[in-house]
Tab-separated table of C-alpha atoms in Angstrom:
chain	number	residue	atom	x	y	z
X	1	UNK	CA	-3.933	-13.396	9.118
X	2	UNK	CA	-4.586	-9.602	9.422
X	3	UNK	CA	-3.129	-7.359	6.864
X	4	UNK	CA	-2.303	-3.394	6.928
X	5	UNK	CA	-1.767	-2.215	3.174
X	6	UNK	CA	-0.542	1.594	2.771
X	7	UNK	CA	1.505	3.690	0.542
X	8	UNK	CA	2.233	7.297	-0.320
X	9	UNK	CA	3.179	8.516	3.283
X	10	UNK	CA	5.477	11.195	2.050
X	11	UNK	CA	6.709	11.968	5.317
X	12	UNK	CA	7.679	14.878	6.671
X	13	UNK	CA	6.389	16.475	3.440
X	14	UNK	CA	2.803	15.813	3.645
X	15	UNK	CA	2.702	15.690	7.001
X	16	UNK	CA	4.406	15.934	10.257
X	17	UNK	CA	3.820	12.044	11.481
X	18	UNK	CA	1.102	9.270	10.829
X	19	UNK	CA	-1.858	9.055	12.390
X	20	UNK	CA	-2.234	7.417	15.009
X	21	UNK	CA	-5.200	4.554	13.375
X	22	UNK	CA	-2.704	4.044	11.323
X	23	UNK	CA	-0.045	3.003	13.665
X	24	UNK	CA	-2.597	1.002	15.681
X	25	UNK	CA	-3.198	-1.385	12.732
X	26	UNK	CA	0.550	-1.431	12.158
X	27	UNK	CA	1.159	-2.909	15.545
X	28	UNK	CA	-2.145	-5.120	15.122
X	29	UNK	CA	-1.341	-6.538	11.512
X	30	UNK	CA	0.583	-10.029	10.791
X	31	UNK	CA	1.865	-8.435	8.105
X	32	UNK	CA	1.957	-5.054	6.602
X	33	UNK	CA	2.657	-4.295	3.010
X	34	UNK	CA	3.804	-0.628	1.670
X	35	UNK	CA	3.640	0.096	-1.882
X	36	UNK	CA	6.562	2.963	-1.763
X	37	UNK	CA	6.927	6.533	-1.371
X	38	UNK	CA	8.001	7.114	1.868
X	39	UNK	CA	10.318	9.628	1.475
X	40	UNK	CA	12.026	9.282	4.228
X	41	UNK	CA	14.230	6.269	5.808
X	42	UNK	CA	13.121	7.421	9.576
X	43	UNK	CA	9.292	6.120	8.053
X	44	UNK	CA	10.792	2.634	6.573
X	45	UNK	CA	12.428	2.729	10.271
X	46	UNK	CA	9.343	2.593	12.092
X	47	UNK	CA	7.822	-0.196	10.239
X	48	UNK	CA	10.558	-1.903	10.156
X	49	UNK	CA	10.540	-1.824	14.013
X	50	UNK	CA	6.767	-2.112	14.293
X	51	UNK	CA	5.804	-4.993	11.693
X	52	UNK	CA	5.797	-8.230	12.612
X	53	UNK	CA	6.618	-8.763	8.715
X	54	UNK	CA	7.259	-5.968	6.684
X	55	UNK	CA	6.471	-6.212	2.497
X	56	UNK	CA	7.737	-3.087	1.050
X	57	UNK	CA	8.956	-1.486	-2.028
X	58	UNK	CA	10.350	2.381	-3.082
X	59	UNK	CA	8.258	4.761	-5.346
X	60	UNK	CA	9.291	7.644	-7.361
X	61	UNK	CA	9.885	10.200	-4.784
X	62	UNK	CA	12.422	7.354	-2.742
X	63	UNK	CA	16.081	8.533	-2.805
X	64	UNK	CA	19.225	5.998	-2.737
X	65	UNK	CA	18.977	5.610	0.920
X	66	UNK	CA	15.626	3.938	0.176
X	67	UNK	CA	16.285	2.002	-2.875
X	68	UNK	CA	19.399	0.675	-1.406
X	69	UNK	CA	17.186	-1.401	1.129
X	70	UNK	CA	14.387	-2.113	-0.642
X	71	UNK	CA	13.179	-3.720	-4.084
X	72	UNK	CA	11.231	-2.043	-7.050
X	73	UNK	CA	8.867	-5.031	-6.856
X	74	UNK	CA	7.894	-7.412	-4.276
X	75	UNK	CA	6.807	-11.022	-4.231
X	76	UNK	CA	5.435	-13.106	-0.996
X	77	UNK	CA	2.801	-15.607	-0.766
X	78	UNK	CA	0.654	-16.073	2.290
X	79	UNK	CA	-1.657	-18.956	3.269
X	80	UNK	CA	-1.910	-19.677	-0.727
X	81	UNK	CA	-2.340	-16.225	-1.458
X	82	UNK	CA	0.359	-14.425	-3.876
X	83	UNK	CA	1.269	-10.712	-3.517
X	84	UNK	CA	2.753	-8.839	-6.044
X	85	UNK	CA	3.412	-4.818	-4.234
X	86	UNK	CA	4.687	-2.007	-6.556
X	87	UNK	CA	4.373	1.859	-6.464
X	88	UNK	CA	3.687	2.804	-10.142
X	89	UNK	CA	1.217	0.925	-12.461
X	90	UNK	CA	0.247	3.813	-14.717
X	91	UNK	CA	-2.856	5.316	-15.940
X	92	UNK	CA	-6.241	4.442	-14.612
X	93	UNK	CA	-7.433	3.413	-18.616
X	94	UNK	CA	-6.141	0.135	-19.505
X	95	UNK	CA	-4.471	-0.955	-16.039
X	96	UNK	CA	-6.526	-3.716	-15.188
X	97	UNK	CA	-5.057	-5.099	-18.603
X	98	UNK	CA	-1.344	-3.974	-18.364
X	99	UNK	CA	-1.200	-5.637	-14.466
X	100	UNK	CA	-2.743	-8.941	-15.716
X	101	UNK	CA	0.107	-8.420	-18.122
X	102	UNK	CA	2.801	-7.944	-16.102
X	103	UNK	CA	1.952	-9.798	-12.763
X	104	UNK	CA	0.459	-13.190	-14.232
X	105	UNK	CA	1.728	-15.416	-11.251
X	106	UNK	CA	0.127	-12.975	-8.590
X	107	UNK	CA	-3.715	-13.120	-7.213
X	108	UNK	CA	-3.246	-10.096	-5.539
X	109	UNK	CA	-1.506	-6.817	-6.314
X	110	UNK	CA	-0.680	-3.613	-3.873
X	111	UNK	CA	-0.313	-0.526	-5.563
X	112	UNK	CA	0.393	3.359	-5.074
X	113	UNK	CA	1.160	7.185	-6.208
X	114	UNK	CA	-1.973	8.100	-7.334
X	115	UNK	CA	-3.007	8.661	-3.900
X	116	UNK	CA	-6.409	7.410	-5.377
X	117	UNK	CA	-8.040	4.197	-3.665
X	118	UNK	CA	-8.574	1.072	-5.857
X	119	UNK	CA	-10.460	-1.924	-5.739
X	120	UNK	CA	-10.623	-4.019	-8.874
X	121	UNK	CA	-10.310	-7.390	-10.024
X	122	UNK	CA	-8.352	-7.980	-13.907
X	123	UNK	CA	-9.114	-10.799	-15.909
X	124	UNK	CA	-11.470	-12.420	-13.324
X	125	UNK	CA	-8.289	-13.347	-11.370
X	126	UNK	CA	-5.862	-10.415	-9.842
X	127	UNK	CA	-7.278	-8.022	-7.375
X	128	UNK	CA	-5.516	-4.616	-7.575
X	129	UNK	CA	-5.536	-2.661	-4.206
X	130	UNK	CA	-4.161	0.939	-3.765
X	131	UNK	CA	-5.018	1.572	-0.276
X	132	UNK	CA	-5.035	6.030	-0.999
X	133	UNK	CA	-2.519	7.925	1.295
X	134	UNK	CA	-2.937	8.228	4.781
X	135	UNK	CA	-1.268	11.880	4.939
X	136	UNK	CA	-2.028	13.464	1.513
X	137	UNK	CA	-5.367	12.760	0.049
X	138	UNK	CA	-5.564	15.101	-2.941
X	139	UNK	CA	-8.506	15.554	-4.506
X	140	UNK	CA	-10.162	12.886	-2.579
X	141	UNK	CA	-12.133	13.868	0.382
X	142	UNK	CA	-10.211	11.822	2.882
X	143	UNK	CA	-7.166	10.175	3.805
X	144	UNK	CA	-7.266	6.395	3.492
X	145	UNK	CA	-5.398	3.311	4.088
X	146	UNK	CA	-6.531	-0.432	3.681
X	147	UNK	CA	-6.718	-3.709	5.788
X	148	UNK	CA	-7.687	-7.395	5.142
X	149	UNK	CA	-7.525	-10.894	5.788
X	150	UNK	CA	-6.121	-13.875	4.819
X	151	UNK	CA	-7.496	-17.053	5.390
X	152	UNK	CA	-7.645	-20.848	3.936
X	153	UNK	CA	-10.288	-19.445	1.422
X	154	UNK	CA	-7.855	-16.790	0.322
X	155	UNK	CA	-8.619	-12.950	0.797
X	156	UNK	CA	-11.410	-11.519	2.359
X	157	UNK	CA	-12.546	-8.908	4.469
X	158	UNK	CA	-10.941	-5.616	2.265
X	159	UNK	CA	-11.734	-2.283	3.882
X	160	UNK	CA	-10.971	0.930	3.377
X	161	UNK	CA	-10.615	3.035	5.708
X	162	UNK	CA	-10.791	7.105	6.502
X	163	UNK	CA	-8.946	8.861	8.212
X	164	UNK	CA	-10.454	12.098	10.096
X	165	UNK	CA	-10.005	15.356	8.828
X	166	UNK	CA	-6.897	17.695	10.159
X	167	UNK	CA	-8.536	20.641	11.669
């Protein structure tokens, strides 16, 4: 099972429309997760149309027209795998801890709004993925989003990837 993980796409703040990689893996993926901040509901459109199966959640910069339709936190498990997808998980110091904490069912959680990519595991047992922003990358050099796989053996085959400069 292919998976697309993104966040942060702030659009049409941070940019005018997503790149086009991006929307290739969002037709290709089983299932795409979004860890919030979208910004607009025209964005949570387009997945929605796109996805085959859509796992999403609103950030801090989501207004009411976004919260209305989707959760703070979101739960699915695939293949034996269990998500946990949320926007905001704090400071870098100490978050491997506090998500341990928090998401103790979960193997896997998707994260945002630092714009930052993360890879980690807590406690030997949850992997914590922020897949960057694929429109703002802020003090990193590029613009990233992530994909993976899910199989009988569980998660494999994380990637992040770049996205090419804007010229």
């Amino acid at each position: 099972m292919r998976l697309l993980l993104t966040t942060d796409t702030h659009l049409p703040k941070r940019a005018k429309r997503l790149p086009d990689p991006l929307l290739d893996e969002l037709d290709a993926a089983d299932v795409v997760f979004h860890a919030g901040d979208w910004v607009d509901t025209d964005t949570l459109d387009l997945f929605e149309s796109r996805a085959r199966r859509l796992v999403g959640v609103y950030g801090n910069n989501d207004g009411p027209a976004l919260r209305e339709r989707l959760p703070e936190v979101a739960d699915v498990e695939l293949a034996g795998v269990r998500f946990a997808v949320v926007h905001e998980t704090g400071e870098a110091r100490g978050r491997e801890r506090r998500c341990a904490e928090r998401f103790p069912e979960a193997d896997v959680l998707v994260f945002g709004h630092s714009h930052i990519p993360w890879d980690s595991t807590a406690s030997g047992r949850l992997r914590l993925l922020n897949p960057g922003s694929p429109t703002d990358r802020r003090r990193q050099p590029y613009c990233t989003y992530m994909t993976a796989e899910v199989t009988e053996e569980g998660l494999s085959q994380v990637q992040l990837h770049r996205l090419p400069r804007a010229h």
